[in-house]
Coordinates of C-alpha atoms and ligand atoms in Angstrom, one line a residue:
L1 CA 53.8 -19.2 25.1
R2 CA 51.3 -22.1 24.9
Q3 CA 52.5 -25.5 23.9
D4 CA 50.8 -25.5 20.5
D5 CA 52.0 -21.9 19.8
V6 CA 55.5 -23.1 20.3
A7 CA 54.9 -25.9 17.8
T8 CA 53.5 -23.5 15.1
G9 CA 55.9 -20.7 15.9
A10 CA 53.1 -18.3 16.5
S11 CA 53.3 -15.7 19.3
S12 CA 50.5 -15.4 21.8
T13 CA 49.8 -11.9 20.4
D14 CA 49.3 -13.4 17.0
R15 CA 47.0 -16.0 18.4
V16 CA 44.9 -13.4 20.2
Q17 CA 44.7 -11.3 17.1
L18 CA 43.6 -14.3 15.1
E19 CA 40.9 -15.1 17.6
R20 CA 39.8 -11.5 17.4
L21 CA 39.6 -11.6 13.7
I22 CA 37.4 -14.6 13.8
E23 CA 35.1 -12.9 16.3
I24 CA 34.9 -9.9 14.1
G25 CA 34.1 -12.1 11.1
I26 CA 31.1 -13.6 13.0
L27 CA 30.0 -10.2 14.2
L28 CA 30.1 -8.7 10.7
G29 CA 28.2 -11.6 9.3
S30 CA 25.3 -11.0 11.6
E31 CA 25.0 -7.2 11.5
R32 CA 22.4 -6.0 9.0
D33 CA 22.4 -2.3 9.8
P34 CA 24.8 -0.7 7.2
Q35 CA 25.7 2.1 9.5
K36 CA 26.5 -0.1 12.5
L37 CA 28.4 -2.4 10.2
L38 CA 30.7 0.4 9.1
H39 CA 31.2 1.5 12.7
E40 CA 32.3 -2.1 13.6
V41 CA 34.7 -2.3 10.7
L42 CA 36.2 1.1 11.6
F43 CA 36.8 0.5 15.3
R44 CA 37.8 -3.2 14.9
S45 CA 40.4 -2.4 12.4
K46 CA 41.8 0.4 14.6
E47 CA 41.9 -2.0 17.5
L48 CA 43.3 -4.9 15.6
S49 CA 46.1 -2.8 14.1
N50 CA 46.6 -0.7 17.3
C51 CA 46.8 2.5 15.3
K52 CA 45.9 6.1 16.1
V53 CA 43.3 7.0 13.5
A54 CA 41.1 4.8 11.2
T55 CA 39.1 6.1 8.3
I56 CA 36.6 4.4 5.9
F57 CA 36.0 5.5 2.4
L58 CA 33.2 4.1 0.3
L59 CA 32.9 4.1 -3.4
T60 CA 29.8 6.0 -4.7
D61 CA 27.6 5.3 -7.7
E62 CA 29.2 8.4 -9.3
N63 CA 32.6 6.7 -9.3
T64 CA 34.0 8.8 -6.4
L65 CA 35.3 8.0 -3.0
R66 CA 33.4 9.4 -0.1
F67 CA 34.7 9.8 3.5
A68 CA 32.2 7.6 5.3
L69 CA 33.5 7.3 8.9
R70 CA 36.5 8.2 11.0
T71 CA 37.5 7.3 14.5
N72 CA 38.3 11.0 15.3
D73 CA 35.4 13.3 16.2
D74 CA 36.4 16.0 13.8
P75 CA 34.0 16.6 10.9
L76 CA 34.8 14.5 7.9
P77 CA 35.7 16.3 4.6
L78 CA 32.5 16.6 2.5
D79 CA 34.4 16.6 -0.8
E80 CA 34.4 13.4 -2.7
L81 CA 37.5 12.2 -4.5
P82 CA 36.8 11.4 -8.2
L83 CA 38.5 8.3 -9.5
V84 CA 38.5 9.8 -12.9
D85 CA 39.6 13.4 -13.6
P86 CA 36.5 15.1 -14.9
D87 CA 38.6 17.4 -17.1
T88 CA 41.0 14.9 -18.7
G89 CA 39.0 11.7 -18.3
E90 CA 42.2 10.1 -17.0
P91 CA 42.2 7.8 -13.9
V92 CA 43.5 9.6 -10.8
H93 CA 46.5 7.7 -9.4
K94 CA 48.2 10.6 -7.6
Y95 CA 46.3 10.1 -4.3
I96 CA 46.7 7.0 -2.3
A97 CA 43.0 6.5 -1.8
T98 CA 42.1 6.8 -5.4
H99 CA 45.1 4.7 -6.5
A100 CA 44.1 1.9 -4.1
A101 CA 40.5 2.0 -5.2
L102 CA 41.5 2.0 -8.9
S103 CA 44.2 -0.7 -8.6
G104 CA 42.8 -2.8 -5.8
E105 CA 46.4 -2.7 -4.3
V106 CA 47.3 -2.3 -0.7
V107 CA 49.4 0.8 -0.1
I108 CA 51.9 0.8 2.8
I109 CA 53.7 4.0 3.7
D110 CA 56.2 4.0 6.5
D111 CA 57.0 7.7 6.5
V112 CA 54.4 10.1 5.2
Y113 CA 56.8 13.1 5.1
S114 CA 59.4 11.4 3.0
E115 CA 56.8 9.9 0.6
T116 CA 57.3 11.0 -3.0
R117 CA 55.0 8.6 -5.0
F118 CA 51.7 10.2 -3.9
D119 CA 50.3 13.6 -3.3
L120 CA 49.8 13.5 0.5
S121 CA 48.7 17.1 0.9
G122 CA 45.3 15.9 2.3
T123 CA 46.9 13.7 5.0
R124 CA 49.3 16.5 6.0
K125 CA 46.5 19.0 6.2
F126 CA 44.6 16.5 8.5
S127 CA 47.8 16.2 10.6
D128 CA 48.2 19.9 10.9
E129 CA 44.5 20.5 11.9
N130 CA 44.4 17.7 14.4
G131 CA 47.8 17.9 15.9
I132 CA 48.5 14.3 15.0
R133 CA 51.8 14.1 13.0
A134 CA 51.2 11.5 10.4
I135 CA 54.0 9.0 10.2
S136 CA 52.8 5.6 8.9
L137 CA 49.8 5.0 6.7
L138 CA 48.1 1.7 5.6
T139 CA 45.4 1.8 2.9
V140 CA 43.6 -1.5 2.3
P141 CA 40.9 -1.8 -0.4
M142 CA 37.7 -3.7 0.6
K143 CA 37.3 -6.0 -2.3
L144 CA 34.6 -8.5 -3.3
H145 CA 35.3 -11.9 -4.7
D146 CA 35.3 -10.6 -8.2
G147 CA 37.9 -7.9 -7.4
T148 CA 35.4 -5.1 -7.3
V149 CA 36.5 -2.5 -4.8
I150 CA 33.6 -1.1 -2.7
G151 CA 35.7 1.1 -0.4
L152 CA 38.9 1.4 1.6
I153 CA 40.1 1.1 5.2
Q154 CA 42.8 3.6 5.9
L155 CA 44.9 3.4 9.1
M156 CA 47.3 6.0 10.4
N157 CA 50.2 5.7 12.8
A158 CA 50.7 2.2 14.0
V159 CA 51.7 2.0 17.7
D160 CA 54.1 -0.6 18.9
R161 CA 52.3 -2.6 21.6
R162 CA 55.4 -3.0 23.7
T163 CA 57.2 0.3 23.4
G164 CA 54.3 2.6 22.6
A165 CA 56.3 4.1 19.8
I166 CA 54.7 5.1 16.5
G167 CA 56.3 3.3 13.6
P168 CA 55.5 1.4 10.4
F169 CA 52.7 -1.2 10.1
N170 CA 54.2 -4.6 10.4
P171 CA 53.5 -7.3 7.8
S172 CA 51.4 -9.5 10.2
V173 CA 49.1 -6.5 10.9
V174 CA 48.8 -5.8 7.2
N175 CA 47.6 -9.4 6.6
L176 CA 45.1 -9.2 9.4
I177 CA 43.6 -5.9 8.0
K178 CA 43.5 -7.5 4.5
A179 CA 41.5 -10.4 6.0
L180 CA 39.2 -8.0 7.8
A181 CA 38.8 -5.8 4.7
A182 CA 37.7 -8.9 2.7
Q183 CA 35.1 -9.8 5.3
A184 CA 33.9 -6.2 5.6
A185 CA 33.5 -6.0 1.8
V186 CA 31.2 -9.0 1.8
A187 CA 29.2 -7.8 4.8
I188 CA 28.8 -4.2 3.5
D189 CA 27.8 -5.5 0.1
K190 CA 25.3 -7.8 1.6
A191 CA 23.8 -5.1 3.7
K192 CA 23.6 -2.8 0.7
L193 CA 21.8 -5.5 -1.3
I194 CA 19.3 -6.2 1.4
D195 CA 18.7 -2.5 1.7
A196 CA 18.3 -2.1 -2.0
Q197 CA 15.9 -5.1 -2.1
A198 CA 13.8 -3.7 0.7
Q199 CA 13.7 -0.3 -1.1
L200 CA 12.7 -1.9 -4.3
L201 CA 9.9 -3.9 -2.6
D202 CA 8.6 -0.8 -0.9
A203 CA 8.6 1.0 -4.2
V204 CA 6.7 -1.8 -5.9
I205 CA 4.2 -1.8 -3.0
R206 CA 3.6 1.9 -3.4
L207 CA 3.2 1.4 -7.1
I208 CA 0.5 -1.2 -6.6
A209 CA -1.3 1.0 -4.0
G210 CA -1.0 4.0 -6.3
A211 CA -2.4 2.1 -9.2
I212 CA -5.4 1.1 -7.1
D213 CA -5.9 4.6 -5.9
A214 CA -5.8 5.8 -9.5
K215 CA -8.5 3.4 -10.5
S216 CA -11.3 5.1 -8.6
H217 CA -12.3 8.7 -8.7
Y218 CA -14.2 8.2 -5.5
T219 CA -11.7 6.5 -3.3
G220 CA -8.4 7.8 -4.7
G221 CA -5.8 8.2 -2.0
H222 CA -7.3 5.5 0.3
C223 CA -4.5 3.0 0.0
A224 CA -1.9 5.7 0.8
R225 CA -3.8 7.2 3.7
V226 CA -4.9 4.1 5.5
P227 CA -1.2 3.3 6.4
E228 CA -0.9 6.8 7.9
I229 CA -3.7 6.2 10.4
A230 CA -2.7 2.6 11.0
M231 CA 0.9 3.6 11.8
M232 CA -0.2 6.4 14.1
L233 CA -2.6 4.2 16.0
A234 CA 0.0 1.4 16.2
E235 CA 2.5 3.9 17.6
A236 CA 0.0 5.0 20.2
A237 CA -0.8 1.4 21.1
S238 CA 2.9 0.6 21.4
A239 CA 3.5 3.6 23.7
D240 CA 0.6 2.6 26.0
E241 CA 2.4 1.4 29.1
T242 CA -0.5 1.1 31.6
G243 CA -3.7 1.0 29.7
P244 CA -5.6 -2.0 28.2
L245 CA -3.0 -2.2 25.4
K246 CA 0.0 -2.3 27.6
D247 CA 0.9 -5.8 26.4
F248 CA 1.0 -4.9 22.7
R249 CA 4.3 -3.8 21.2
F250 CA 6.1 -4.1 18.0
T251 CA 9.6 -5.1 19.2
D252 CA 11.8 -4.3 16.2
D253 CA 12.0 -2.5 12.9
D254 CA 11.0 -5.7 11.0
Q255 CA 7.7 -5.9 12.8
W256 CA 6.9 -2.2 12.0
R257 CA 7.8 -2.8 8.4
E258 CA 5.7 -5.9 8.2
F259 CA 2.7 -4.0 9.5
R260 CA 3.3 -1.0 7.3
I261 CA 3.5 -3.2 4.2
G262 CA 0.3 -5.0 5.3
A263 CA -1.4 -1.6 5.5
W264 CA -0.1 -0.5 2.1
L265 CA -1.4 -3.7 0.5
H266 CA -4.7 -4.0 2.4
D267 CA -6.8 -3.4 -0.7
C268 CA -4.5 -4.8 -3.3
G269 CA -7.2 -7.2 -4.4
K270 CA -9.1 -4.2 -5.8
V271 CA -7.0 -4.3 -8.9
T272 CA -9.4 -7.1 -9.9
T273 CA -12.6 -5.0 -9.3
P274 CA -14.1 -3.5 -12.4
E275 CA -14.4 0.3 -12.3
H276 CA -18.1 0.2 -13.2
V277 CA -18.7 -1.7 -10.0
V278 CA -16.2 0.2 -7.8
D279 CA -17.7 3.5 -8.9
K280 CA -21.2 2.5 -9.7
A281 CA -23.1 5.8 -9.2
T282 CA -26.6 4.9 -10.4
K283 CA -28.5 1.6 -10.4
L284 CA -28.7 1.3 -14.2
E285 CA -25.0 1.9 -14.7
T286 CA -23.0 -0.8 -16.3
I287 CA -20.3 0.9 -18.4
H288 CA -22.7 3.7 -19.0
N289 CA -25.9 4.8 -17.3
R290 CA -28.7 3.0 -19.0
I291 CA -31.3 5.6 -17.9
H292 CA -30.9 7.1 -21.4
E293 CA -32.1 3.9 -23.0
V294 CA -35.0 3.8 -20.6
R295 CA -35.9 7.4 -21.3
T296 CA -35.9 6.8 -25.0
R297 CA -38.6 4.1 -24.4
F298 CA -40.7 6.7 -22.5
E299 CA -40.3 8.9 -25.6
V300 CA -41.7 6.0 -27.7
L301 CA -44.6 5.6 -25.3
L302 CA -45.4 9.3 -25.5
R303 CA -45.4 9.2 -29.3
D304 CA -47.6 6.1 -29.1
A305 CA -50.0 8.1 -27.0
E306 CA -49.9 11.0 -29.5
I307 CA -50.5 8.6 -32.4
A308 CA -53.4 7.1 -30.5
R309 CA -54.9 10.5 -29.9
L310 CA -54.7 11.4 -33.6
R311 CA -56.1 8.1 -34.7
A312 CA -59.0 8.4 -32.2
V313 CA -59.9 11.8 -33.7
H314 CA -59.3 11.1 -37.4
E315 CA -60.1 7.5 -37.8
E316 CA -62.5 6.5 -35.0
G317 CA -64.5 9.7 -34.7
V318 CA -63.8 10.3 -31.0
P319 CA -64.5 13.9 -30.0
V320 CA -61.4 16.0 -29.9
E321 CA -61.8 17.0 -26.3
T322 CA -62.2 13.4 -25.2
A323 CA -59.1 12.3 -27.1
N324 CA -57.1 15.3 -25.8
A325 CA -58.1 14.6 -22.2
A326 CA -57.1 10.9 -22.6
F327 CA -53.7 12.0 -24.1
A328 CA -53.1 14.6 -21.4
A329 CA -53.8 12.0 -18.7
R330 CA -51.5 9.5 -20.3
R331 CA -48.8 12.1 -20.8
D332 CA -48.9 13.2 -17.1
E333 CA -48.7 9.5 -16.1
L334 CA -45.6 8.9 -18.3
F335 CA -43.9 12.0 -17.0
A336 CA -44.6 11.1 -13.4
D337 CA -43.5 7.5 -14.0
F338 CA -40.3 8.5 -15.6
A339 CA -39.5 10.9 -12.8
F340 CA -40.0 8.1 -10.4
V341 CA -37.8 5.6 -12.3
A342 CA -35.1 8.2 -12.6
E343 CA -35.3 8.9 -8.9
C344 CA -35.1 5.1 -8.1
N345 CA -32.0 5.0 -10.4
L346 CA -30.1 7.5 -8.2
G347 CA -30.4 5.2 -5.2
T348 CA -30.3 8.1 -2.7
D349 CA -33.5 7.0 -0.8
Q350 CA -34.2 3.5 0.5
M351 CA -36.7 1.5 -1.5
D352 CA -39.7 0.0 0.3
G353 CA -42.2 -2.6 -0.9
E354 CA -44.5 0.0 -2.2
N355 CA -41.8 1.5 -4.4
V356 CA -40.9 -1.8 -5.8
A357 CA -44.5 -2.6 -6.6
R358 CA -44.8 0.7 -8.4
L359 CA -41.7 -0.1 -10.4
Q360 CA -43.2 -3.4 -11.4
R361 CA -46.5 -1.8 -12.5
I362 CA -44.6 0.8 -14.6
A363 CA -42.5 -2.1 -16.1
Q364 CA -45.7 -3.6 -17.6
N365 CA -46.2 -0.8 -20.1
G366 CA -45.7 -2.3 -23.6
W367 CA -44.1 -1.0 -26.7
L368 CA -43.5 -2.5 -30.1
R369 CA -40.0 -3.3 -31.3
H370 CA -39.6 -3.3 -35.1
F371 CA -35.9 -3.7 -35.3
D372 CA -33.8 -6.8 -34.8
D373 CA -32.2 -6.6 -31.4
R374 CA -29.3 -8.9 -32.3
L375 CA -27.7 -6.7 -35.0
G376 CA -24.5 -5.0 -34.0
L377 CA -24.0 -7.2 -30.9
S378 CA -20.6 -8.5 -29.8
E379 CA -19.8 -12.2 -29.6
G380 CA -20.1 -12.0 -25.9
E381 CA -23.6 -10.4 -26.0
L382 CA -24.8 -13.0 -28.6
H383 CA -23.5 -15.8 -26.5
L384 CA -25.7 -14.6 -23.6
R385 CA -28.7 -14.8 -25.9
R386 CA -27.9 -18.2 -27.3
D387 CA -30.7 -20.0 -25.5
T388 CA -33.4 -17.4 -26.1
P389 CA -35.4 -17.9 -29.3
Q390 CA -35.5 -14.9 -31.5
A391 CA -38.9 -13.1 -31.4
T392 CA -40.8 -12.5 -34.6
L393 CA -41.0 -8.8 -35.5
P394 CA -42.6 -6.6 -34.5
A395 CA -42.1 -7.9 -31.0
Q396 CA -43.9 -6.8 -27.9
E397 CA -41.5 -5.4 -25.3
R398 CA -42.0 -4.2 -21.8
L399 CA -40.9 -0.8 -20.6
L400 CA -38.5 -2.3 -18.0
A401 CA -37.5 -5.9 -18.1
D402 CA -35.3 -8.6 -16.5
K403 CA -34.2 -10.7 -19.5
P404 CA -32.3 -13.9 -19.6
H405 CA -29.4 -12.2 -21.3
H406 CA -29.0 -9.8 -18.4
V407 CA -27.7 -12.6 -16.3
V408 CA -24.0 -13.4 -16.6
P409 CA -23.5 -16.9 -15.1
R410 CA -20.6 -17.5 -12.6
G411 CA -17.7 -19.6 -13.9
D412 CA -15.5 -21.7 -11.7
K413 CA -12.7 -19.2 -11.8
D414 CA -15.1 -16.7 -10.2
R415 CA -15.4 -18.7 -7.1
P416 CA -13.0 -18.4 -4.2
D417 CA -10.5 -21.2 -3.6
P418 CA -12.3 -23.6 -1.3
S419 CA -9.0 -24.5 0.5
K420 CA -8.9 -20.9 1.9
R421 CA -12.1 -21.6 3.9
F422 CA -13.8 -18.3 3.2
S423 CA -17.2 -18.0 4.7
I424 CA -18.4 -15.1 2.5
Q425 CA -21.6 -16.0 0.7
V426 CA -21.1 -16.2 -3.1
P427 CA -24.2 -15.2 -5.2
E428 CA -25.2 -17.8 -7.8
N429 CA -24.6 -15.4 -10.8
L430 CA -21.6 -13.3 -11.6
Y431 CA -23.7 -10.3 -12.6
D432 CA -27.4 -9.6 -13.1
F433 CA -28.0 -6.5 -15.2
G434 CA -31.8 -6.9 -15.2
E435 CA -33.4 -3.5 -15.3
L436 CA -36.0 -4.2 -12.6
H437 CA -33.4 -6.2 -10.6
N438 CA -31.2 -3.2 -10.5
L439 CA -33.8 -0.5 -10.0
S440 CA -35.3 -2.5 -7.1
V441 CA -32.1 -2.5 -5.1
R442 CA -33.3 -1.4 -1.7
R443 CA -30.2 0.6 -0.5
G444 CA -27.5 2.2 -2.6
T445 CA -26.9 1.3 -6.1
L446 CA -25.2 -2.1 -6.0
T447 CA -27.0 -5.4 -6.6
A448 CA -26.1 -8.5 -4.4
E449 CA -23.9 -9.6 -7.2
E450 CA -22.0 -6.3 -7.4
R451 CA -21.9 -6.0 -3.6
Y452 CA -20.1 -9.4 -3.6
K453 CA -17.8 -8.2 -6.4
V454 CA -16.8 -5.2 -4.2
N455 CA -16.3 -7.4 -1.1
E456 CA -14.5 -10.0 -3.2
H457 CA -11.4 -7.6 -3.3
I458 CA -10.5 -8.9 0.2
V459 CA -10.6 -12.5 -1.1
H460 CA -8.2 -11.5 -3.8
T461 CA -6.0 -9.5 -1.4
I462 CA -5.5 -12.6 0.7
A463 CA -5.1 -15.0 -2.3
M464 CA -2.6 -12.7 -3.9
L465 CA -0.5 -12.1 -0.8
E466 CA -0.6 -15.7 0.4
A467 CA 0.8 -16.7 -3.0
L468 CA 3.9 -14.5 -2.6
P469 CA 7.1 -16.1 -1.4
L470 CA 7.2 -13.8 1.6
P471 CA 10.4 -14.0 3.8
G472 CA 10.1 -14.9 7.4
N473 CA 10.0 -11.2 8.6
L474 CA 7.0 -10.5 6.4
Q475 CA 5.0 -13.6 7.1
R476 CA 2.1 -11.7 8.8
V477 CA 1.5 -9.3 5.8
P478 CA -1.5 -11.4 4.5
E479 CA -3.0 -11.4 8.0
Y480 CA -2.6 -7.6 8.5
A481 CA -3.8 -6.9 5.0
G482 CA -6.6 -9.4 4.9
T483 CA -8.6 -8.8 8.2
H484 CA -9.8 -5.2 7.9
H485 CA -13.4 -6.3 7.1
E486 CA -13.7 -8.7 9.9
T487 CA -15.5 -7.7 13.1
L488 CA -15.1 -8.6 16.7
R489 CA -18.6 -10.1 16.7
G490 CA -17.8 -12.5 13.8
T491 CA -20.1 -10.8 11.4
G492 CA -17.4 -9.6 9.0
Y493 CA -15.9 -11.1 5.9
P494 CA -14.3 -13.0 4.2
R495 CA -13.7 -15.5 7.0
G496 CA -16.2 -14.4 9.7
L497 CA -13.4 -14.3 12.2
A498 CA -14.2 -13.3 15.8
A499 CA -12.4 -11.4 18.6
G500 CA -10.2 -14.4 19.5
D501 CA -8.8 -14.6 16.0
L502 CA -8.1 -10.9 15.6
S503 CA -4.7 -9.6 16.7
V504 CA -4.2 -6.0 17.8
P505 CA -2.6 -5.0 14.5
A506 CA -5.6 -6.6 12.6
R507 CA -8.0 -4.5 14.8
I508 CA -6.0 -1.4 14.1
M509 CA -6.4 -2.0 10.4
A510 CA -10.2 -2.2 10.7
I511 CA -10.3 1.2 12.4
A512 CA -7.9 2.8 10.0
D513 CA -9.9 1.5 7.0
I514 CA -13.2 2.8 8.2
F515 CA -12.0 6.2 9.4
E516 CA -10.2 7.0 6.2
A517 CA -13.3 6.1 4.2
L518 CA -15.4 8.3 6.5
T519 CA -13.2 11.3 6.3
A520 CA -12.1 11.1 2.6
T521 CA -13.3 14.0 0.5
D522 CA -12.3 12.6 -2.9
R523 CA -15.7 13.4 -4.4
P524 CA -15.5 17.0 -5.3
Y525 CA -19.2 17.4 -5.7
K526 CA -20.0 15.8 -2.4
K527 CA -19.7 17.5 1.0
G528 CA -17.3 15.6 3.2
K529 CA -18.2 14.6 6.8
T530 CA -16.9 16.8 9.6
L531 CA -14.4 15.3 12.0
S532 CA -17.1 15.0 14.8
E533 CA -19.5 13.3 12.3
A534 CA -16.9 10.8 11.3
V535 CA -15.9 10.1 14.9
R536 CA -19.6 9.6 15.8
I537 CA -20.1 7.1 13.0
L538 CA -16.9 5.3 14.0
W539 CA -18.2 5.2 17.6
R540 CA -21.3 3.4 16.3
F541 CA -19.0 0.6 15.0
K542 CA -17.7 0.4 18.6
R543 CA -21.2 0.5 20.1
D544 CA -22.2 -2.4 17.7
G545 CA -19.3 -4.5 18.7
H546 CA -17.6 -4.3 15.3
I547 CA -14.3 -2.6 16.2
D548 CA -12.1 -2.8 19.3
P549 CA -13.4 -0.5 22.0
D550 CA -10.0 0.0 23.6
L551 CA -8.3 0.9 20.4
F552 CA -11.2 3.2 19.5
D553 CA -10.8 5.0 22.9
L554 CA -7.0 5.2 22.4
F555 CA -7.6 6.6 18.9
L556 CA -9.3 9.6 20.5
T557 CA -7.4 10.0 23.8
S558 CA -4.0 9.8 22.1
G559 CA -5.2 12.5 19.7
V560 CA -4.5 10.4 16.6
H561 CA -7.9 11.4 15.2
L562 CA -6.9 15.1 15.4
R563 CA -3.3 14.6 14.1
Y564 CA -4.7 12.7 11.2
A565 CA -7.4 15.3 10.5
E566 CA -4.9 18.1 10.6
R567 CA -2.7 16.5 8.0
F568 CA -5.3 15.1 5.7
M569 CA -8.7 16.7 6.2
D570 CA -10.1 19.9 4.8
R571 CA -9.6 22.6 7.4
A572 CA -13.3 23.6 7.1
L573 CA -14.4 20.1 8.2
I574 CA -12.3 19.9 11.4
D575 CA -14.9 20.9 14.0
E576 CA -15.0 20.7 17.7
C577 CA -15.1 17.0 18.7
P578 CA -15.9 16.4 22.4
I579 CA -14.4 13.0 22.9
E580 CA -15.7 12.3 26.4
E581 CA -19.1 11.2 25.2
F582 CA -17.6 8.5 23.0
L583 CA -15.2 7.0 25.6
G584 CA -15.6 4.1 27.9
R585 CA -18.0 1.2 28.2
V586 CA -21.0 1.2 25.9
P587 CA -24.2 0.5 27.9
Q588 CA -25.6 -2.8 26.6
E589 CA -29.2 -2.8 25.4
N590 CA -31.4 -5.5 26.9
Ligands
LIG1 FE1 -10.8 -3.4 1.9
LIG2 FE1 -9.6 -0.2 2.4

């Protein structure tokens, strides 16, 4: 006995037990994995009480007790014990476990076989099956501060430390286990809350990604599939022990989760992108395709030509043949011009200077407008015309025009926050719906204003994610989500970052984003790219110094491209893809 033990009357065993209890308290406080936590509680209570068998029961959401863990290796009973009898609706007090859970009381039994208060058939059955004759039993509820029972610790057969004999649990042990049960309750509850919170967060993230995917007919599924490629490639990079990526590794579950969340949210800013921009299929499309409006003007011009022919013959005495020939020439010209404008509208071919000049010539055709063009307009449309004087009717109009009201000016809220230091170029106007402006777009269907609107999603992704109160283990989510449009050469957006600023996970995201877009076949009317075509295009991004060459090579050598294709690509599009020609150093052009 130590001096201070003599003074307090404590035995050295008590002291050791107390120290152990404190140790356990610290351990339980720091363990976040619910399964490991239960394991600790189980074995520590067995050790602290020096008993033969320990069992943990947990209360389920269905108001039953479930066998969660036992120190013996035998399979745990799968049956759950209902706290309320399903037939009578009465609380079940006849079993020790259910009684302890219902009442919150500690139940101490010194001799199982002479016990009469409870139905101990289950314990006796366990004894018979395991050859351990049950003698003493201690059942301690794990209770939270407000008295809520979340489970039970049940200990069987206390062993006397000195004699080795099995006997009753002594009161000091009961107190120790009560203290341990209280600590365990808090720790298990905390772990459950953290787990529930993480699950809720994951569900909300999937909900956002699902909403974005649902917005676009063309890119549906992108937000869900990019994380698949990203995770597969990150796993391959983490597994690389000797190659150029040997230094990269996510070291724990938190880092994996942080990356996965970043991948799920990488396009979350797209919630702000208008559908008519995301899915703009023709140049004249705003909410609808304005080619119908333009075609009606061509109809007007054809009628004008017909009227001119009739007038020439009947009022001006022009010979019928001459008038008919003039009409036929004009009609052919209008048909050819409309066909050309309609072709330009599709945006399938690139526009050159000659095409733009022809558009401008066609635009010069005039027609007379007799109707007031401000009737039936919304407040917003009238607002855009507020500085344009109203023309006297009939007014001379052009076949195609860029008008002042086509331009929607950019407000302050449509500019990125200057403190974020984005280098992305912001066009002066928010939109320009000018007909010539749109039809003259050189490639694709988007104007510079709309192209910016599409690219702006990443500005919003970053702003939205940086505004979240992210916990320490999710700090890098904005980085992972917000860098997939940057390039190693510094030509990307929105920050124009370069190789030195881009982490391995950020580089993985760029590859995942491009490859998903290349292989997606969400457009039912469009033929998807084959696997080898997609790989070749991705290779061009490597050749041009946009994506990380080592990760690109790993993407192929690890077979991630194939595994992804097998899971997500149309069978018919998975063709032979000889990877050798894409691997290794790209010869630099002089
Ligand atoms: Fe994006
Ligand atoms: Fe994306």
